[in-house]
């Protein structure tokens, strides 16, 4: 049984565990950055096919920001986390006078663990209409930002990728910034972790409902994805709980498969987690795309 996770850092941890400790892998570079006593960033770069095969991820950059004390409301923690996010995000989307970005908030706002994208998008500062109104080609303080919340295929009948492609053709952005919920292996990461990557994302991946991948290949633009793990597969929890009793774990897994029960689990604090992380993500995105007005 494989662990289900969307996080590159957890893929690396699984590899280390399988080999009895941390190991160097050809094609994978890792760098850690400490922002303060509560915030640390891990940058993983997958450089070649060997790295792709080992982490089961496309080559590119994966940045994991781990933040302690959000639910405990440590002093200034959300603002500090937003600044760390903006610094990491700016590495992938550098600001310049003519920057154009399309922000896409993926997910179903009626399902709390899947509502991160719409909740964040609603707090992002949208400016494209001002640029059109004043016929401005650029600005030294803020980017030209448009936003789309495409919903889910089950309610729209339209593939998310198709809707976003239409928005790309209309707005002609330099980059598409996608926000979505993710799945993790470790329950603690549901309230502590943000992942950023420049390789794209599979809409619905966190909720186990994969759609057409959003990437530079499918959209014709650079795609940067920002996500927060909000769910864990029930089988992953069982395996973690019974890691020293593999036979029992296999029997429970077989039972779930026979009964057709493929369940995901979330935290009892998920409402607050979505509120806090949508605040952090939107603030970090605004600082990245509009550095002149969000410091």
Tab-separated table of C-alpha atoms in Angstrom:
chain	number	residue	atom	x	y	z
A	1	UNK	CA	0.000	0.000	0.000
A	2	UNK	CA	1.302	3.449	-0.941
A	3	UNK	CA	0.715	6.490	1.175
A	4	UNK	CA	-1.479	9.073	-0.511
A	5	UNK	CA	-0.014	12.572	-0.324
A	6	UNK	CA	0.239	15.634	-2.552
A	7	UNK	CA	3.240	16.991	-0.643
A	8	UNK	CA	6.722	16.632	-2.117
A	9	UNK	CA	8.262	16.898	1.346
A	10	UNK	CA	6.270	13.864	2.497
A	11	UNK	CA	7.357	11.905	-0.573
A	12	UNK	CA	10.945	12.626	0.438
A	13	UNK	CA	10.252	11.572	4.033
A	14	UNK	CA	8.768	8.283	2.848
A	15	UNK	CA	11.885	7.579	0.776
A	16	UNK	CA	14.117	8.339	3.765
A	17	UNK	CA	12.088	5.993	5.980
A	18	UNK	CA	12.262	3.199	3.419
A	19	UNK	CA	16.063	3.478	3.373
A	20	UNK	CA	16.533	3.809	7.136
A	21	UNK	CA	17.517	7.466	7.176
A	22	UNK	CA	18.076	10.539	5.053
A	23	UNK	CA	19.666	9.798	1.717
A	24	UNK	CA	21.022	11.772	-1.190
A	25	UNK	CA	19.137	11.155	-4.431
A	26	UNK	CA	20.502	11.958	-7.862
A	27	UNK	CA	18.277	14.591	-9.409
A	28	UNK	CA	16.910	16.045	-6.157
A	29	UNK	CA	18.239	19.145	-4.409
A	30	UNK	CA	17.006	20.155	-0.955
A	31	UNK	CA	17.466	23.436	0.909
A	32	UNK	CA	16.035	24.544	4.260
A	33	UNK	CA	15.429	28.173	5.286
A	34	UNK	CA	14.402	29.276	8.785
A	35	UNK	CA	12.362	32.485	8.957
A	36	UNK	CA	11.861	32.563	12.719
A	37	UNK	CA	11.216	30.183	15.617
A	38	UNK	CA	7.794	29.261	14.185
A	39	UNK	CA	8.300	29.236	10.409
A	40	UNK	CA	10.571	27.081	8.253
A	41	UNK	CA	10.734	26.577	4.503
A	42	UNK	CA	11.980	23.515	2.636
A	43	UNK	CA	12.810	23.926	-1.053
A	44	UNK	CA	12.948	20.751	-3.117
A	45	UNK	CA	14.098	20.860	-6.733
A	46	UNK	CA	13.521	17.884	-8.984
A	47	UNK	CA	16.079	18.118	-11.782
A	48	UNK	CA	15.796	14.997	-13.947
A	49	UNK	CA	13.952	11.759	-14.685
A	50	UNK	CA	15.564	9.987	-11.737
A	51	UNK	CA	14.248	12.644	-9.368
A	52	UNK	CA	10.813	12.447	-10.973
A	53	UNK	CA	10.711	8.676	-10.543
A	54	UNK	CA	11.835	8.787	-6.926
A	55	UNK	CA	9.359	11.454	-5.749
A	56	UNK	CA	6.644	10.612	-8.288
A	57	UNK	CA	6.375	14.308	-9.152
A	58	UNK	CA	7.127	16.305	-12.338
A	59	UNK	CA	10.477	18.072	-12.382
A	60	UNK	CA	10.412	21.584	-11.010
A	61	UNK	CA	10.451	23.441	-7.697
A	62	UNK	CA	8.396	22.488	-4.637
A	63	UNK	CA	8.454	24.804	-1.642
A	64	UNK	CA	6.953	23.710	1.677
A	65	UNK	CA	6.337	26.320	4.370
A	66	UNK	CA	5.677	24.852	7.822
A	67	UNK	CA	4.111	27.182	10.383
A	68	UNK	CA	3.621	26.424	14.064
A	69	UNK	CA	1.025	28.156	16.214
A	70	UNK	CA	-1.711	29.169	13.771
A	71	UNK	CA	-4.602	27.533	15.627
A	72	UNK	CA	-3.060	28.654	18.930
A	73	UNK	CA	-3.061	32.225	17.574
A	74	UNK	CA	0.563	32.989	18.384
A	75	UNK	CA	1.339	36.692	18.263
A	76	UNK	CA	1.621	37.930	14.683
A	77	UNK	CA	1.772	34.392	13.295
A	78	UNK	CA	-0.589	34.940	10.351
A	79	UNK	CA	1.198	38.110	9.220
A	80	UNK	CA	4.613	36.449	9.602
A	81	UNK	CA	3.393	33.426	7.631
A	82	UNK	CA	2.037	35.700	4.873
A	83	UNK	CA	5.402	37.457	4.593
A	84	UNK	CA	7.229	34.129	4.343
A	85	UNK	CA	4.769	32.993	1.683
A	86	UNK	CA	5.254	36.228	-0.282
A	87	UNK	CA	9.031	35.844	-0.173
A	88	UNK	CA	8.860	32.264	-1.464
A	89	UNK	CA	6.140	33.023	-4.016
A	90	UNK	CA	8.151	35.954	-5.380
A	91	UNK	CA	10.883	33.499	-6.336
A	92	UNK	CA	8.451	31.918	-8.810
A	93	UNK	CA	6.480	35.024	-9.836
A	94	UNK	CA	8.837	38.030	-9.605
A	95	UNK	CA	7.061	41.377	-9.647
A	96	UNK	CA	7.697	43.821	-12.486
A	97	UNK	CA	5.904	46.843	-13.910
A	98	UNK	CA	3.972	44.915	-16.573
A	99	UNK	CA	3.085	41.818	-14.543
A	100	UNK	CA	-0.228	40.154	-15.444
A	101	UNK	CA	-1.507	37.227	-13.375
A	102	UNK	CA	-4.701	35.198	-13.445
A	103	UNK	CA	-5.627	33.807	-10.017
A	104	UNK	CA	-7.805	30.680	-10.012
A	105	UNK	CA	-9.498	29.525	-6.809
A	106	UNK	CA	-10.280	25.834	-7.270
A	107	UNK	CA	-12.688	23.745	-5.234
A	108	UNK	CA	-16.235	23.561	-3.951
A	109	UNK	CA	-17.136	26.365	-1.564
A	110	UNK	CA	-20.034	24.265	-0.202
A	111	UNK	CA	-17.675	21.546	1.047
A	112	UNK	CA	-15.499	23.035	3.783
A	113	UNK	CA	-12.274	21.017	3.270
A	114	UNK	CA	-12.492	21.837	-0.457
A	115	UNK	CA	-13.304	25.539	0.008
A	116	UNK	CA	-9.750	26.879	0.352
A	117	UNK	CA	-9.505	28.068	-3.268
A	118	UNK	CA	-12.768	30.054	-3.390
A	119	UNK	CA	-12.215	31.437	0.133
A	120	UNK	CA	-8.732	32.674	-0.772
A	121	UNK	CA	-9.732	34.054	-4.170
A	122	UNK	CA	-12.441	36.178	-2.559
A	123	UNK	CA	-9.736	38.038	-0.594
A	124	UNK	CA	-7.263	38.609	-3.442
A	125	UNK	CA	-7.004	42.200	-4.698
A	126	UNK	CA	-8.288	42.191	-8.291
A	127	UNK	CA	-7.068	45.099	-10.453
A	128	UNK	CA	-7.437	44.264	-14.147
A	129	UNK	CA	-10.585	46.383	-14.504
A	130	UNK	CA	-8.659	49.449	-13.309
A	131	UNK	CA	-5.962	48.869	-15.917
A	132	UNK	CA	-8.654	48.628	-18.590
A	133	UNK	CA	-10.511	51.685	-17.302
A	134	UNK	CA	-7.430	53.907	-17.338
A	135	UNK	CA	-5.854	52.200	-20.370
A	136	UNK	CA	-2.718	51.565	-18.329
A	137	UNK	CA	-0.082	49.180	-19.654
A	138	UNK	CA	1.691	48.787	-16.337
A	139	UNK	CA	2.214	50.088	-12.831
A	140	UNK	CA	5.218	50.281	-10.522
A	141	UNK	CA	3.246	49.356	-7.390
A	142	UNK	CA	0.638	46.782	-8.360
A	143	UNK	CA	0.152	44.023	-10.874
A	144	UNK	CA	-2.678	43.531	-13.338
A	145	UNK	CA	-4.593	40.770	-11.554
A	146	UNK	CA	-7.740	38.981	-12.659
A	147	UNK	CA	-9.497	36.156	-10.854
A	148	UNK	CA	-11.723	33.191	-11.630
A	149	UNK	CA	-13.513	30.726	-9.344
A	150	UNK	CA	-14.513	27.999	-11.817
A	151	UNK	CA	-16.422	25.780	-9.392
A	152	UNK	CA	-16.406	22.024	-9.854
A	153	UNK	CA	-17.359	19.992	-12.887
A	154	UNK	CA	-20.186	18.303	-10.990
A	155	UNK	CA	-22.033	21.616	-10.686
A	156	UNK	CA	-20.934	23.403	-13.876
A	157	UNK	CA	-20.755	20.513	-16.332
A	158	UNK	CA	-17.567	22.092	-17.693
A	159	UNK	CA	-14.005	20.925	-17.146
A	160	UNK	CA	-12.093	23.304	-14.871
A	161	UNK	CA	-9.235	23.371	-17.379
A	162	UNK	CA	-11.597	24.512	-20.135
A	163	UNK	CA	-12.909	27.429	-18.065
A	164	UNK	CA	-9.425	28.529	-17.067
A	165	UNK	CA	-8.185	28.248	-20.664
A	166	UNK	CA	-10.997	30.603	-21.675
A	167	UNK	CA	-9.980	33.066	-18.962
A	168	UNK	CA	-6.356	32.829	-20.097
A	169	UNK	CA	-7.321	33.654	-23.683
A	170	UNK	CA	-9.318	36.652	-22.461
A	171	UNK	CA	-6.815	38.118	-19.981
A	172	UNK	CA	-3.487	37.037	-21.553
A	173	UNK	CA	-1.614	36.645	-18.235
A	174	UNK	CA	2.088	36.006	-17.805
A	175	UNK	CA	1.294	33.368	-15.190
A	176	UNK	CA	-1.666	31.508	-13.730
A	177	UNK	CA	-1.687	31.241	-9.931
A	178	UNK	CA	-3.850	28.292	-8.847
A	179	UNK	CA	-5.071	27.721	-5.285
A	180	UNK	CA	-6.444	24.365	-4.160
A	181	UNK	CA	-6.855	21.966	-1.248
A	182	UNK	CA	-4.381	19.088	-0.958
A	183	UNK	CA	-4.109	15.700	0.740
A	184	UNK	CA	-1.434	14.898	3.322
A	185	UNK	CA	-0.054	11.822	5.022
A	186	UNK	CA	0.468	13.439	8.441
A	187	UNK	CA	-2.557	14.882	10.284
A	188	UNK	CA	-0.376	17.584	11.863
A	189	UNK	CA	0.286	19.102	8.448
A	190	UNK	CA	-3.404	19.916	8.008
A	191	UNK	CA	-2.974	22.903	10.314
A	192	UNK	CA	0.657	23.821	9.664
A	193	UNK	CA	1.646	23.497	5.996
A	194	UNK	CA	1.609	25.411	2.706
A	195	UNK	CA	3.034	23.995	-0.519
A	196	UNK	CA	4.019	26.050	-3.564
A	197	UNK	CA	5.192	24.605	-6.875
A	198	UNK	CA	5.841	25.700	-10.445
A	199	UNK	CA	4.770	22.428	-12.079
A	200	UNK	CA	0.984	22.764	-12.014
A	201	UNK	CA	-1.766	20.875	-10.234
A	202	UNK	CA	-4.462	18.241	-10.703
A	203	UNK	CA	-7.801	19.869	-9.780
A	204	UNK	CA	-9.679	17.834	-7.208
A	205	UNK	CA	-6.573	15.856	-6.293
A	206	UNK	CA	-6.905	16.595	-2.598
A	207	UNK	CA	-10.496	15.355	-2.568
A	208	UNK	CA	-9.705	12.250	-4.654
A	209	UNK	CA	-11.548	13.480	-7.760
A	210	UNK	CA	-8.873	14.066	-10.387
A	211	UNK	CA	-9.606	16.247	-13.428
A	212	UNK	CA	-7.533	17.526	-16.361
A	213	UNK	CA	-4.142	18.723	-15.122
A	214	UNK	CA	-3.452	22.449	-15.063
A	215	UNK	CA	0.090	23.090	-16.271
A	216	UNK	CA	2.089	25.080	-18.772
A	217	UNK	CA	1.434	22.291	-21.279
A	218	UNK	CA	-2.364	22.508	-20.932
A	219	UNK	CA	-2.789	26.271	-20.409
A	220	UNK	CA	0.083	27.706	-22.446
A	221	UNK	CA	1.219	29.819	-19.503
A	222	UNK	CA	3.456	29.321	-16.510
A	223	UNK	CA	1.383	27.742	-13.734
A	224	UNK	CA	2.221	28.237	-10.067
A	225	UNK	CA	0.154	26.250	-7.575
A	226	UNK	CA	-0.400	27.104	-3.929
A	227	UNK	CA	-2.077	24.553	-1.704
A	228	UNK	CA	-2.774	23.580	1.878
A	229	UNK	CA	-3.462	19.985	2.953
A	230	UNK	CA	-6.980	19.809	4.356
A	231	UNK	CA	-7.695	16.054	4.209
A	232	UNK	CA	-6.086	12.663	4.782
A	233	UNK	CA	-7.052	9.353	3.204
A	234	UNK	CA	-8.585	7.017	5.808
A	235	UNK	CA	-6.293	4.181	4.715
A	236	UNK	CA	-3.270	6.353	5.361
A	237	UNK	CA	-4.416	6.985	8.934
A	238	UNK	CA	-4.969	3.269	9.479
A	239	UNK	CA	-1.515	2.432	8.153
A	240	UNK	CA	0.123	5.092	10.324
A	241	UNK	CA	-1.743	3.867	13.420
A	242	UNK	CA	-0.819	0.244	12.754
A	243	UNK	CA	2.651	0.700	11.277
A	244	UNK	CA	4.040	-1.936	13.653
A	245	UNK	CA	1.162	-4.298	12.863
A	246	UNK	CA	1.251	-4.553	9.083
A	247	UNK	CA	-0.941	-7.660	8.972
A	248	UNK	CA	-3.796	-5.910	10.767
A	249	UNK	CA	-3.404	-2.857	8.516
A	250	UNK	CA	-3.574	-5.024	5.407
A	251	UNK	CA	-6.704	-6.783	6.699
A	252	UNK	CA	-8.452	-3.477	7.361
A	253	UNK	CA	-7.383	-2.178	3.950
A	254	UNK	CA	-8.773	-5.320	2.306
A	255	UNK	CA	-12.047	-4.886	4.211
A	256	UNK	CA	-12.420	-1.276	3.041
A	257	UNK	CA	-11.692	-2.291	-0.539
A	258	UNK	CA	-14.258	-5.116	-0.403
A	259	UNK	CA	-16.896	-2.755	0.993
A	260	UNK	CA	-16.000	-0.063	-1.538
A	261	UNK	CA	-15.317	2.432	1.237
A	262	UNK	CA	-12.821	5.049	0.057
A	263	UNK	CA	-13.054	7.771	2.668
A	264	UNK	CA	-11.170	10.950	3.448
A	265	UNK	CA	-10.778	12.462	6.888
A	266	UNK	CA	-10.387	16.071	7.970
A	267	UNK	CA	-9.793	17.965	11.216
A	268	UNK	CA	-12.568	19.010	13.602
A	269	UNK	CA	-11.050	22.507	13.317
A	270	UNK	CA	-11.410	22.604	9.525
A	271	UNK	CA	-13.655	25.695	9.484
A	272	UNK	CA	-11.053	27.704	11.386
A	273	UNK	CA	-8.220	26.201	9.332
A	274	UNK	CA	-9.852	27.332	6.065
A	275	UNK	CA	-10.459	30.804	7.523
A	276	UNK	CA	-6.889	31.194	8.807
A	277	UNK	CA	-5.119	29.795	5.754
A	278	UNK	CA	-7.273	31.691	3.259
A	279	UNK	CA	-6.296	34.863	5.157
A	280	UNK	CA	-2.612	33.905	5.029
A	281	UNK	CA	-2.639	32.860	1.369
A	282	UNK	CA	-4.552	35.938	0.182
A	283	UNK	CA	-2.303	38.262	2.186
A	284	UNK	CA	0.823	36.572	0.823
A	285	UNK	CA	-0.493	36.691	-2.735
A	286	UNK	CA	-1.411	40.378	-2.415
A	287	UNK	CA	2.064	41.167	-1.079
A	288	UNK	CA	3.590	39.340	-4.053
A	289	UNK	CA	1.436	40.807	-6.803
A	290	UNK	CA	0.926	44.314	-5.330
A	291	UNK	CA	4.141	45.082	-3.393
A	292	UNK	CA	3.566	48.834	-3.567
A	293	UNK	CA	0.351	48.757	-1.550
A	294	UNK	CA	0.810	45.612	0.588
A	295	UNK	CA	4.056	45.707	2.534
